[in-house]
Amino acid sequence: MMSAGDAESEVVIEAAYILLKPVSDDKTGTISTQVYVPGRRKEKTRQFLNRLEESALILSENAEDLTSSAVGQTMERPISAPAITDYLKKNKRQVLLLLEENPRQWPLIRQFFKPLINIVDKAQAVRQIS
Protein backbone atom coordinates (compact mmCIF):
# COMPACT_ATOMS: atom_id res chain seq x y z
CA MET A 1 0.00 0.00 0.00
CA MET A 2 1.32 3.39 -0.93
CA SER A 3 0.21 6.67 0.49
CA ALA A 4 1.26 10.20 -0.18
CA GLY A 5 -0.41 12.75 2.02
CA ASP A 6 0.26 16.31 0.95
CA ALA A 7 2.90 17.45 -1.53
CA GLU A 8 5.55 17.94 1.18
CA SER A 9 5.20 14.52 2.81
CA GLU A 10 7.20 11.41 2.01
CA VAL A 11 5.87 8.53 -0.04
CA VAL A 12 5.41 5.47 2.17
CA ILE A 13 5.56 1.91 0.88
CA GLU A 14 4.55 -0.70 3.44
CA ALA A 15 6.96 -3.58 3.94
CA ALA A 16 4.38 -6.15 2.82
CA TYR A 17 4.59 -4.74 -0.72
CA ILE A 18 8.36 -5.00 -1.11
CA LEU A 19 9.49 -8.14 -2.90
CA LEU A 20 12.87 -9.46 -1.77
CA LYS A 21 14.36 -12.52 -3.40
CA PRO A 22 17.03 -14.66 -1.69
CA VAL A 23 19.95 -15.31 -4.00
CA SER A 24 22.89 -17.60 -3.34
CA ASP A 25 26.31 -16.96 -4.82
CA ASP A 26 27.52 -20.31 -6.20
CA LYS A 27 31.17 -19.32 -5.88
CA THR A 28 31.14 -18.23 -2.24
CA GLY A 29 28.01 -20.01 -0.97
CA THR A 30 26.80 -16.69 0.45
CA ILE A 31 23.07 -15.99 0.49
CA SER A 32 22.02 -12.40 -0.06
CA THR A 33 18.76 -10.60 -0.73
CA GLN A 34 18.03 -9.11 -4.11
CA VAL A 35 15.51 -6.36 -4.76
CA TYR A 36 13.81 -6.15 -8.15
CA VAL A 37 15.08 -3.11 -10.05
CA PRO A 38 13.31 -1.96 -13.23
CA GLY A 39 15.62 -2.05 -16.26
CA ARG A 40 17.60 -4.93 -14.87
CA ARG A 41 15.99 -7.40 -17.27
CA LYS A 42 17.09 -5.26 -20.21
CA GLU A 43 20.68 -5.26 -18.93
CA LYS A 44 20.63 -9.03 -18.44
CA THR A 45 19.31 -9.42 -21.98
CA ARG A 46 22.14 -7.19 -23.26
CA GLN A 47 24.67 -9.37 -21.46
CA PHE A 48 23.10 -12.49 -22.94
CA LEU A 49 23.31 -11.06 -26.46
CA ASN A 50 26.95 -10.14 -25.79
CA ARG A 51 27.67 -13.72 -24.71
CA LEU A 52 25.96 -15.08 -27.84
CA GLU A 53 28.02 -12.73 -30.02
CA GLU A 54 31.27 -13.76 -28.29
CA SER A 55 30.49 -17.43 -28.86
CA ALA A 56 29.51 -16.75 -32.47
CA LEU A 57 32.82 -14.94 -33.01
CA ILE A 58 34.77 -17.92 -31.67
CA LEU A 59 32.85 -20.28 -33.95
CA SER A 60 33.24 -18.07 -37.02
CA GLU A 61 37.00 -17.80 -36.41
CA ASN A 62 37.10 -21.61 -36.47
CA ALA A 63 34.93 -21.67 -39.63
CA GLU A 64 32.13 -23.52 -37.83
CA ASP A 65 28.38 -23.13 -38.33
CA LEU A 66 26.48 -20.83 -35.97
CA THR A 67 23.94 -23.39 -34.79
CA SER A 68 22.20 -22.98 -31.45
CA SER A 69 23.86 -26.09 -30.17
CA ALA A 70 27.37 -24.99 -31.16
CA VAL A 71 26.89 -21.45 -29.83
CA GLY A 72 25.48 -22.78 -26.55
CA GLN A 73 28.37 -25.19 -26.05
CA THR A 74 30.94 -22.48 -26.81
CA MET A 75 29.61 -20.14 -24.13
CA GLU A 76 31.65 -19.71 -20.94
CA ARG A 77 28.83 -21.41 -19.04
CA PRO A 78 27.45 -23.81 -21.69
CA ILE A 79 23.69 -23.95 -22.23
CA SER A 80 21.45 -26.03 -24.45
CA ALA A 81 20.00 -24.95 -27.78
CA PRO A 82 16.42 -25.04 -26.43
CA ALA A 83 17.49 -22.83 -23.51
CA ILE A 84 18.81 -20.21 -25.92
CA THR A 85 15.62 -20.21 -27.96
CA ASP A 86 13.49 -20.11 -24.82
CA TYR A 87 15.45 -17.17 -23.38
CA LEU A 88 15.17 -15.20 -26.61
CA LYS A 89 11.42 -15.84 -26.86
CA LYS A 90 10.74 -14.95 -23.23
CA ASN A 91 12.74 -11.73 -23.55
CA LYS A 92 11.61 -10.91 -27.10
CA ARG A 93 10.53 -7.38 -26.23
CA GLN A 94 13.90 -6.48 -24.68
CA VAL A 95 15.81 -8.21 -27.49
CA LEU A 96 13.97 -6.28 -30.19
CA LEU A 97 14.36 -3.03 -28.28
CA LEU A 98 18.11 -3.56 -27.82
CA LEU A 99 18.57 -4.47 -31.47
CA GLU A 100 16.73 -1.32 -32.51
CA GLU A 101 18.66 0.90 -30.07
CA ASN A 102 22.03 -0.57 -31.08
CA PRO A 103 21.95 -1.19 -34.84
CA ARG A 104 25.70 -1.85 -35.13
CA GLN A 105 26.03 -4.20 -32.18
CA TRP A 106 25.92 -8.01 -32.49
CA PRO A 107 26.57 -8.22 -36.26
CA LEU A 108 27.26 -11.97 -36.39
CA ILE A 109 24.19 -13.14 -34.55
CA ARG A 110 22.00 -10.62 -36.38
CA GLN A 111 23.07 -12.02 -39.73
CA PHE A 112 23.73 -15.72 -39.12
CA PHE A 113 22.11 -16.91 -35.85
CA LYS A 114 18.74 -18.45 -36.76
CA PRO A 115 16.94 -18.16 -33.38
CA LEU A 116 17.56 -14.40 -33.34
CA ILE A 117 16.74 -14.01 -37.03
CA ASN A 118 13.43 -15.83 -36.48
CA ILE A 119 12.39 -13.45 -33.69
CA VAL A 120 13.24 -10.39 -35.79
CA ASP A 121 11.45 -11.80 -38.85
CA LYS A 122 8.29 -12.58 -36.87
CA ALA A 123 8.26 -9.10 -35.34
CA GLN A 124 8.62 -7.53 -38.79
CA ALA A 125 5.80 -9.70 -40.16
CA VAL A 126 3.52 -8.57 -37.33
CA ARG A 127 4.37 -4.93 -38.04
CA GLN A 128 3.52 -5.35 -41.72
CA ILE A 129 0.15 -6.88 -40.89
CA SER A 130 -0.73 -4.10 -38.44
Tab-separated table of N, CA and C in Angstrom:
chain	number	residue	atom	x	y	z
A	1	MET	N	0.839	-1.172	0.000
A	1	MET	CA	0.000	0.000	0.000
A	1	MET	C	0.884	1.234	0.000
A	2	MET	N	0.578	2.145	-0.862
A	2	MET	CA	1.325	3.393	-0.931
A	2	MET	C	0.407	4.524	-0.523
A	3	SER	N	0.989	5.475	0.170
A	3	SER	CA	0.205	6.669	0.490
A	3	SER	C	1.098	7.882	0.382
A	4	ALA	N	0.529	8.939	-0.094
A	4	ALA	CA	1.258	10.195	-0.183
A	4	ALA	C	0.294	11.277	0.268
A	5	GLY	N	0.476	11.745	1.459
A	5	GLY	CA	-0.411	12.753	2.022
A	5	GLY	C	-0.401	14.018	1.198
A	6	ASP	N	0.172	15.065	1.712
A	6	ASP	CA	0.260	16.306	0.945
A	6	ASP	C	1.550	16.328	0.136
A	7	ALA	N	1.759	17.351	-0.615
A	7	ALA	CA	2.903	17.446	-1.530
A	7	ALA	C	4.243	17.437	-0.812
A	8	GLU	N	4.285	17.862	0.455
A	8	GLU	CA	5.550	17.939	1.176
A	8	GLU	C	5.881	16.666	1.954
A	9	SER	N	4.945	15.729	2.032
A	9	SER	CA	5.203	14.524	2.810
A	9	SER	C	5.942	13.480	1.987
A	10	GLU	N	6.474	12.494	2.663
A	10	GLU	CA	7.201	11.411	2.009
A	10	GLU	C	6.227	10.373	1.479
A	11	VAL	N	6.645	9.651	0.460
A	11	VAL	CA	5.869	8.526	-0.038
A	11	VAL	C	6.215	7.342	0.834
A	12	VAL	N	5.202	6.599	1.276
A	12	VAL	CA	5.410	5.466	2.171
A	12	VAL	C	4.994	4.189	1.457
A	13	ILE	N	5.870	3.216	1.439
A	13	ILE	CA	5.556	1.908	0.885
A	13	ILE	C	5.654	0.921	2.042
A	14	GLU	N	4.555	0.241	2.319
A	14	GLU	CA	4.547	-0.696	3.435
A	14	GLU	C	5.412	-1.905	3.100
A	15	ALA	N	6.024	-2.474	4.105
A	15	ALA	CA	6.956	-3.581	3.937
A	15	ALA	C	6.328	-4.789	3.249
A	16	ALA	N	5.046	-5.003	3.430
A	16	ALA	CA	4.380	-6.154	2.822
A	16	ALA	C	4.393	-6.084	1.292
A	17	TYR	N	4.614	-4.906	0.728
A	17	TYR	CA	4.587	-4.737	-0.719
A	17	TYR	C	5.969	-4.697	-1.358
A	18	ILE	N	7.002	-4.946	-0.592
A	18	ILE	CA	8.362	-4.997	-1.114
A	18	ILE	C	8.701	-6.460	-1.358
A	19	LEU	N	9.149	-6.779	-2.543
A	19	LEU	CA	9.490	-8.142	-2.904
A	19	LEU	C	11.006	-8.319	-2.842
A	20	LEU	N	11.452	-9.143	-1.913
A	20	LEU	CA	12.867	-9.456	-1.771
A	20	LEU	C	13.054	-10.911	-2.172
A	21	LYS	N	14.109	-11.184	-2.902
A	21	LYS	CA	14.357	-12.518	-3.405
A	21	LYS	C	15.709	-13.009	-2.891
A	22	PRO	N	15.729	-14.140	-2.151
A	22	PRO	CA	17.029	-14.658	-1.694
A	22	PRO	C	17.814	-15.221	-2.875
A	23	VAL	N	19.081	-14.877	-2.919
A	23	VAL	CA	19.953	-15.310	-4.003
A	23	VAL	C	21.228	-15.866	-3.389
A	24	SER	N	21.640	-17.051	-3.860
A	24	SER	CA	22.894	-17.601	-3.341
A	24	SER	C	23.977	-17.444	-4.391
A	25	ASP	N	25.153	-17.095	-3.941
A	25	ASP	CA	26.310	-16.961	-4.820
A	25	ASP	C	26.981	-18.332	-4.874
A	26	ASP	N	26.975	-18.957	-6.054
A	26	ASP	CA	27.521	-20.306	-6.201
A	26	ASP	C	29.005	-20.382	-5.868
A	27	LYS	N	29.732	-19.302	-6.105
A	27	LYS	CA	31.172	-19.319	-5.877
A	27	LYS	C	31.514	-19.256	-4.386
A	28	THR	N	30.797	-18.412	-3.651
A	28	THR	CA	31.137	-18.233	-2.237
A	28	THR	C	30.180	-18.951	-1.309
A	29	GLY	N	29.004	-19.362	-1.815
A	29	GLY	CA	28.012	-20.006	-0.969
A	29	GLY	C	27.228	-19.020	-0.123
A	30	THR	N	27.466	-17.734	-0.315
A	30	THR	CA	26.801	-16.687	0.450
A	30	THR	C	25.380	-16.495	-0.051
A	31	ILE	N	24.452	-16.284	0.861
A	31	ILE	CA	23.074	-15.991	0.488
A	31	ILE	C	22.812	-14.529	0.783
A	32	SER	N	22.326	-13.808	-0.238
A	32	SER	CA	22.023	-12.396	-0.063
A	32	SER	C	20.587	-12.154	-0.519
A	33	THR	N	20.111	-10.962	-0.320
A	33	THR	CA	18.761	-10.600	-0.732
A	33	THR	C	18.846	-9.652	-1.907
A	34	GLN	N	18.019	-9.912	-2.907
A	34	GLN	CA	18.032	-9.113	-4.112
A	34	GLN	C	16.688	-8.404	-4.240
A	35	VAL	N	16.724	-7.145	-4.563
A	35	VAL	CA	15.512	-6.358	-4.760
A	35	VAL	C	15.327	-6.160	-6.253
A	36	TYR	N	14.088	-6.335	-6.729
A	36	TYR	CA	13.806	-6.145	-8.148
A	36	TYR	C	14.024	-4.688	-8.513
A	37	VAL	N	14.797	-4.464	-9.566
A	37	VAL	CA	15.076	-3.112	-10.047
A	37	VAL	C	14.632	-3.028	-11.500
A	38	PRO	N	13.723	-2.087	-11.835
A	38	PRO	CA	13.310	-1.956	-13.228
A	38	PRO	C	14.518	-1.681	-14.127
A	39	GLY	N	14.512	-2.237	-15.329
A	39	GLY	CA	15.616	-2.048	-16.260
A	39	GLY	C	16.675	-3.124	-16.134
A	40	ARG	N	16.609	-3.889	-15.077
A	40	ARG	CA	17.605	-4.930	-14.866
A	40	ARG	C	17.461	-6.048	-15.905
A	41	ARG	N	16.222	-6.354	-16.276
A	41	ARG	CA	15.990	-7.397	-17.272
A	41	ARG	C	16.628	-7.003	-18.602
A	42	LYS	N	16.511	-5.742	-18.958
A	42	LYS	CA	17.094	-5.258	-20.207
A	42	LYS	C	18.616	-5.422	-20.177
A	43	GLU	N	19.228	-5.117	-19.052
A	43	GLU	CA	20.680	-5.256	-18.928
A	43	GLU	C	21.099	-6.720	-19.000
A	44	LYS	N	20.323	-7.604	-18.368
A	44	LYS	CA	20.627	-9.030	-18.437
A	44	LYS	C	20.492	-9.537	-19.871
A	45	THR	N	19.502	-9.037	-20.584
A	45	THR	CA	19.314	-9.424	-21.981
A	45	THR	C	20.485	-8.936	-22.820
A	46	ARG	N	20.963	-7.719	-22.556
A	46	ARG	CA	22.135	-7.192	-23.256
A	46	ARG	C	23.356	-8.091	-23.009
A	47	GLN	N	23.548	-8.500	-21.781
A	47	GLN	CA	24.669	-9.372	-21.456
A	47	GLN	C	24.544	-10.722	-22.171
A	48	PHE	N	23.318	-11.226	-22.253
A	48	PHE	CA	23.095	-12.491	-22.939
A	48	PHE	C	23.428	-12.362	-24.427
A	49	LEU	N	22.978	-11.284	-25.055
A	49	LEU	CA	23.305	-11.058	-26.459
A	49	LEU	C	24.814	-10.921	-26.656
A	50	ASN	N	25.485	-10.254	-25.724
A	50	ASN	CA	26.953	-10.140	-25.793
A	50	ASN	C	27.608	-11.513	-25.725
A	51	ARG	N	27.110	-12.363	-24.842
A	51	ARG	CA	27.671	-13.715	-24.711
A	51	ARG	C	27.432	-14.530	-25.979
A	52	LEU	N	26.242	-14.386	-26.570
A	52	LEU	CA	25.960	-15.075	-27.835
A	52	LEU	C	26.914	-14.612	-28.926
A	53	GLU	N	27.130	-13.294	-28.998
A	53	GLU	CA	28.018	-12.735	-30.022
A	53	GLU	C	29.455	-13.222	-29.819
A	54	GLU	N	29.916	-13.270	-28.572
A	54	GLU	CA	31.273	-13.758	-28.290
A	54	GLU	C	31.433	-15.207	-28.740
A	55	SER	N	30.440	-16.032	-28.444
A	55	SER	CA	30.489	-17.434	-28.864
A	55	SER	C	30.444	-17.550	-30.375
A	56	ALA	N	29.607	-16.734	-31.004
A	56	ALA	CA	29.511	-16.747	-32.472
A	56	ALA	C	30.841	-16.344	-33.102
A	57	LEU	N	31.516	-15.385	-32.506
A	57	LEU	CA	32.819	-14.943	-33.011
A	57	LEU	C	33.840	-16.079	-32.934
A	58	ILE	N	33.849	-16.782	-31.825
A	58	ILE	CA	34.771	-17.920	-31.669
A	58	ILE	C	34.492	-18.971	-32.741
A	59	LEU	N	33.208	-19.278	-32.952
A	59	LEU	CA	32.848	-20.282	-33.953
A	59	LEU	C	33.196	-19.826	-35.366
A	60	SER	N	32.946	-18.561	-35.663
A	60	SER	CA	33.242	-18.074	-37.016
A	60	SER	C	34.746	-18.047	-37.278
A	61	GLU	N	35.541	-17.766	-36.248
A	61	GLU	CA	36.997	-17.796	-36.410
A	61	GLU	C	37.493	-19.206	-36.710
A	62	ASN	N	36.751	-20.205	-36.211
A	62	ASN	CA	37.100	-21.606	-36.465
A	62	ASN	C	36.356	-22.164	-37.673
A	63	ALA	N	35.683	-21.302	-38.425
A	63	ALA	CA	34.928	-21.667	-39.631
A	63	ALA	C	33.862	-22.723	-39.339
A	64	GLU	N	33.201	-22.600	-38.192
A	64	GLU	CA	32.126	-23.524	-37.831
A	64	GLU	C	30.774	-22.844	-38.024
A	65	ASP	N	29.733	-23.651	-38.171
A	65	ASP	CA	28.384	-23.129	-38.328
A	65	ASP	C	27.883	-22.527	-37.026
A	66	LEU	N	27.048	-21.494	-37.152
A	66	LEU	CA	26.483	-20.834	-35.974
A	66	LEU	C	25.131	-21.458	-35.616
A	67	THR	N	25.163	-22.726	-35.244
A	67	THR	CA	23.945	-23.387	-34.794
A	67	THR	C	23.734	-23.085	-33.313
A	68	SER	N	22.506	-23.219	-32.867
A	68	SER	CA	22.197	-22.977	-31.454
A	68	SER	C	23.017	-23.891	-30.554
A	69	SER	N	23.117	-25.129	-30.967
A	69	SER	CA	23.859	-26.094	-30.166
A	69	SER	C	25.335	-25.708	-30.046
A	70	ALA	N	25.952	-25.357	-31.163
A	70	ALA	CA	27.373	-24.993	-31.158
A	70	ALA	C	27.608	-23.712	-30.364
A	71	VAL	N	26.746	-22.714	-30.567
A	71	VAL	CA	26.891	-21.453	-29.829
A	71	VAL	C	26.728	-21.705	-28.332
A	72	GLY	N	25.724	-22.485	-27.969
A	72	GLY	CA	25.480	-22.778	-26.552
A	72	GLY	C	26.644	-23.503	-25.894
A	73	GLN	N	27.246	-24.440	-26.605
A	73	GLN	CA	28.365	-25.189	-26.048
A	73	GLN	C	29.642	-24.375	-25.984
A	74	THR	N	29.752	-23.327	-26.788
A	74	THR	CA	30.940	-22.484	-26.810
A	74	THR	C	30.909	-21.417	-25.718
A	75	MET	N	29.736	-21.178	-25.153
A	75	MET	CA	29.614	-20.143	-24.127
A	75	MET	C	30.430	-20.514	-22.890
A	76	GLU	N	30.834	-19.487	-22.143
A	76	GLU	CA	31.646	-19.707	-20.940
A	76	GLU	C	30.945	-20.680	-19.988
A	77	ARG	N	29.654	-20.462	-19.797
A	77	ARG	CA	28.827	-21.406	-19.042
A	77	ARG	C	27.880	-22.030	-20.059
A	78	PRO	N	28.225	-23.218	-20.599
A	78	PRO	CA	27.447	-23.815	-21.692
A	78	PRO	C	25.969	-23.982	-21.350
A	79	ILE	N	25.127	-23.739	-22.367
A	79	ILE	CA	23.691	-23.945	-22.232
A	79	ILE	C	23.182	-24.669	-23.469
A	80	SER	N	22.006	-25.250	-23.349
A	80	SER	CA	21.452	-26.031	-24.454
A	80	SER	C	20.821	-25.129	-25.504
A	81	ALA	N	20.651	-25.684	-26.689
A	81	ALA	CA	20.003	-24.952	-27.781
A	81	ALA	C	18.571	-24.550	-27.415
A	82	PRO	N	17.770	-25.448	-26.822
A	82	PRO	CA	16.419	-25.038	-26.434
A	82	PRO	C	16.411	-23.920	-25.389
A	83	ALA	N	17.410	-23.895	-24.525
A	83	ALA	CA	17.489	-22.834	-23.510
A	83	ALA	C	17.750	-21.480	-24.164
A	84	ILE	N	18.552	-21.459	-25.199
A	84	ILE	CA	18.813	-20.214	-25.922
A	84	ILE	C	17.532	-19.706	-26.566
A	85	THR	N	16.860	-20.581	-27.291
A	85	THR	CA	15.616	-20.206	-27.963
A	85	THR	C	14.576	-19.747	-26.957
A	86	ASP	N	14.455	-20.466	-25.854
A	86	ASP	CA	13.491	-20.110	-24.817
A	86	ASP	C	13.795	-18.737	-24.232
A	87	TYR	N	15.066	-18.470	-23.945
A	87	TYR	CA	15.447	-17.166	-23.379
A	87	TYR	C	15.116	-16.037	-24.350
A	88	LEU	N	15.440	-16.241	-25.623
A	88	LEU	CA	15.172	-15.204	-26.610
A	88	LEU	C	13.671	-14.952	-26.768
A	89	LYS	N	12.877	-16.007	-26.739
A	89	LYS	CA	11.425	-15.842	-26.859
A	89	LYS	C	10.835	-15.146	-25.634
A	90	LYS	N	11.278	-15.548	-24.456
A	90	LYS	CA	10.745	-14.951	-23.227
A	90	LYS	C	11.137	-13.486	-23.080
A	91	ASN	N	12.248	-13.112	-23.661
A	91	ASN	CA	12.736	-11.735	-23.554
A	91	ASN	C	12.678	-11.018	-24.907
A	92	LYS	N	11.734	-11.430	-25.731
A	92	LYS	CA	11.611	-10.910	-27.096
A	92	LYS	C	11.507	-9.392	-27.121
A	93	ARG	N	10.725	-8.824	-26.237
A	93	ARG	CA	10.533	-7.375	-26.227
A	93	ARG	C	11.853	-6.649	-25.977
A	94	GLN	N	12.614	-7.115	-24.979
A	94	GLN	CA	13.904	-6.481	-24.679
A	94	GLN	C	14.905	-6.711	-25.806
A	95	VAL	N	14.892	-7.902	-26.389
A	95	VAL	CA	15.814	-8.212	-27.488
A	95	VAL	C	15.566	-7.271	-28.657
A	96	LEU	N	14.297	-7.150	-29.050
A	96	LEU	CA	13.971	-6.282	-30.185
A	96	LEU	C	14.303	-4.828	-29.893
A	97	LEU	N	14.044	-4.394	-28.674
A	97	LEU	CA	14.363	-3.026	-28.280
A	97	LEU	C	15.867	-2.777	-28.336
A	98	LEU	N	16.646	-3.703	-27.802
A	98	LEU	CA	18.108	-3.556	-27.816
A	98	LEU	C	18.659	-3.570	-29.244
A	99	LEU	N	18.112	-4.424	-30.081
A	99	LEU	CA	18.566	-4.469	-31.473
A	99	LEU	C	18.264	-3.159	-32.184
A	100	GLU	N	17.102	-2.597	-31.889
A	100	GLU	CA	16.728	-1.323	-32.505
A	100	GLU	C	17.585	-0.171	-31.979
A	101	GLU	N	17.862	-0.168	-30.680
A	101	GLU	CA	18.657	0.902	-30.067
A	101	GLU	C	20.124	0.837	-30.473
A	102	ASN	N	20.610	-0.355	-30.786
A	102	ASN	CA	22.034	-0.570	-31.083
A	102	ASN	C	22.197	-1.260	-32.434
A	103	PRO	N	21.957	-0.544	-33.524
A	103	PRO	CA	21.947	-1.186	-34.844
A	103	PRO	C	23.292	-1.772	-35.293
A	104	ARG	N	24.386	-1.340	-34.710
A	104	ARG	CA	25.700	-1.854	-35.134
A	104	ARG	C	26.256	-2.917	-34.202
A	105	GLN	N	25.559	-3.193	-33.133
A	105	GLN	CA	26.034	-4.202	-32.184
A	105	GLN	C	25.537	-5.584	-32.607
A	106	TRP	N	26.258	-6.604	-32.249
A	106	TRP	CA	25.919	-8.012	-32.486
A	106	TRP	C	25.757	-8.354	-33.969
A	107	PRO	N	26.721	-7.981	-34.813
A	107	PRO	CA	26.566	-8.218	-36.257
A	107	PRO	C	26.493	-9.695	-36.654
A	108	LEU	N	27.254	-10.551	-36.007
A	108	LEU	CA	27.256	-11.972	-36.389
A	108	LEU	C	25.926	-12.638	-36.095
A	109	ILE	N	25.433	-12.460	-34.882
A	109	ILE	CA	24.189	-13.141	-34.549
A	109	ILE	C	22.995	-12.518	-35.277
A	110	ARG	N	23.070	-11.244	-35.600
A	110	ARG	CA	21.999	-10.616	-36.382
A	110	ARG	C	21.899	-11.257	-37.764
A	111	GLN	N	23.042	-11.550	-38.350
A	111	GLN	CA	23.065	-12.021	-39.727
A	111	GLN	C	22.997	-13.543	-39.862
A	112	PHE	N	23.576	-14.283	-38.914
A	112	PHE	CA	23.729	-15.721	-39.116
A	112	PHE	C	23.093	-16.614	-38.054
A	113	PHE	N	22.612	-16.075	-36.943
A	113	PHE	CA	22.108	-16.914	-35.855
A	113	PHE	C	20.596	-17.055	-35.971
A	114	LYS	N	20.140	-18.210	-36.389
A	114	LYS	CA	18.743	-18.445	-36.760
A	114	LYS	C	17.727	-18.124	-35.643
A	115	PRO	N	17.946	-18.492	-34.394
A	115	PRO	CA	16.943	-18.160	-33.380
A	115	PRO	C	16.681	-16.653	-33.266
A	116	LEU	N	17.716	-15.852	-33.392
A	116	LEU	CA	17.557	-14.397	-33.337
A	116	LEU	C	16.907	-13.885	-34.625
A	117	ILE	N	17.319	-14.406	-35.745
A	117	ILE	CA	16.743	-14.012	-37.028
A	117	ILE	C	15.242	-14.304	-37.044
A	118	ASN	N	14.840	-15.462	-36.511
A	118	ASN	CA	13.426	-15.828	-36.483
A	118	ASN	C	12.600	-14.834	-35.671
A	119	ILE	N	13.109	-14.408	-34.529
A	119	ILE	CA	12.390	-13.446	-33.691
A	119	ILE	C	12.230	-12.115	-34.413
A	120	VAL	N	13.284	-11.659	-35.053
A	120	VAL	CA	13.242	-10.389	-35.787
A	120	VAL	C	12.272	-10.500	-36.966
A	121	ASP	N	12.337	-11.612	-37.705
A	121	ASP	CA	11.449	-11.799	-38.853
A	121	ASP	C	9.983	-11.824	-38.441
A	122	LYS	N	9.673	-12.517	-37.347
A	122	LYS	CA	8.293	-12.580	-36.871
A	122	LYS	C	7.802	-11.204	-36.442
A	123	ALA	N	8.644	-10.445	-35.771
A	123	ALA	CA	8.258	-9.099	-35.341
A	123	ALA	C	8.000	-8.201	-36.544
A	124	GLN	N	8.823	-8.333	-37.584
A	124	GLN	CA	8.621	-7.531	-38.795
A	124	GLN	C	7.349	-7.946	-39.516
A	125	ALA	N	7.027	-9.221	-39.531
A	125	ALA	CA	5.795	-9.698	-40.163
A	125	ALA	C	4.571	-9.154	-39.442
A	126	VAL	N	4.630	-9.111	-38.126
A	126	VAL	CA	3.520	-8.568	-37.334
A	126	VAL	C	3.348	-7.091	-37.614
A	127	ARG	N	4.434	-6.357	-37.736
A	127	ARG	CA	4.368	-4.925	-38.041
A	127	ARG	C	3.735	-4.672	-39.402
A	128	GLN	N	4.062	-5.530	-40.377
A	128	GLN	CA	3.519	-5.351	-41.722
A	128	GLN	C	2.020	-5.626	-41.759
A	129	ILE	N	1.566	-6.556	-40.944
A	129	ILE	CA	0.147	-6.880	-40.886
A	129	ILE	C	-0.634	-5.753	-40.221
A	130	SER	N	-0.034	-5.148	-39.212
A	130	SER	CA	-0.730	-4.097	-38.443
A	130	SER	C	-0.961	-2.838	-39.210
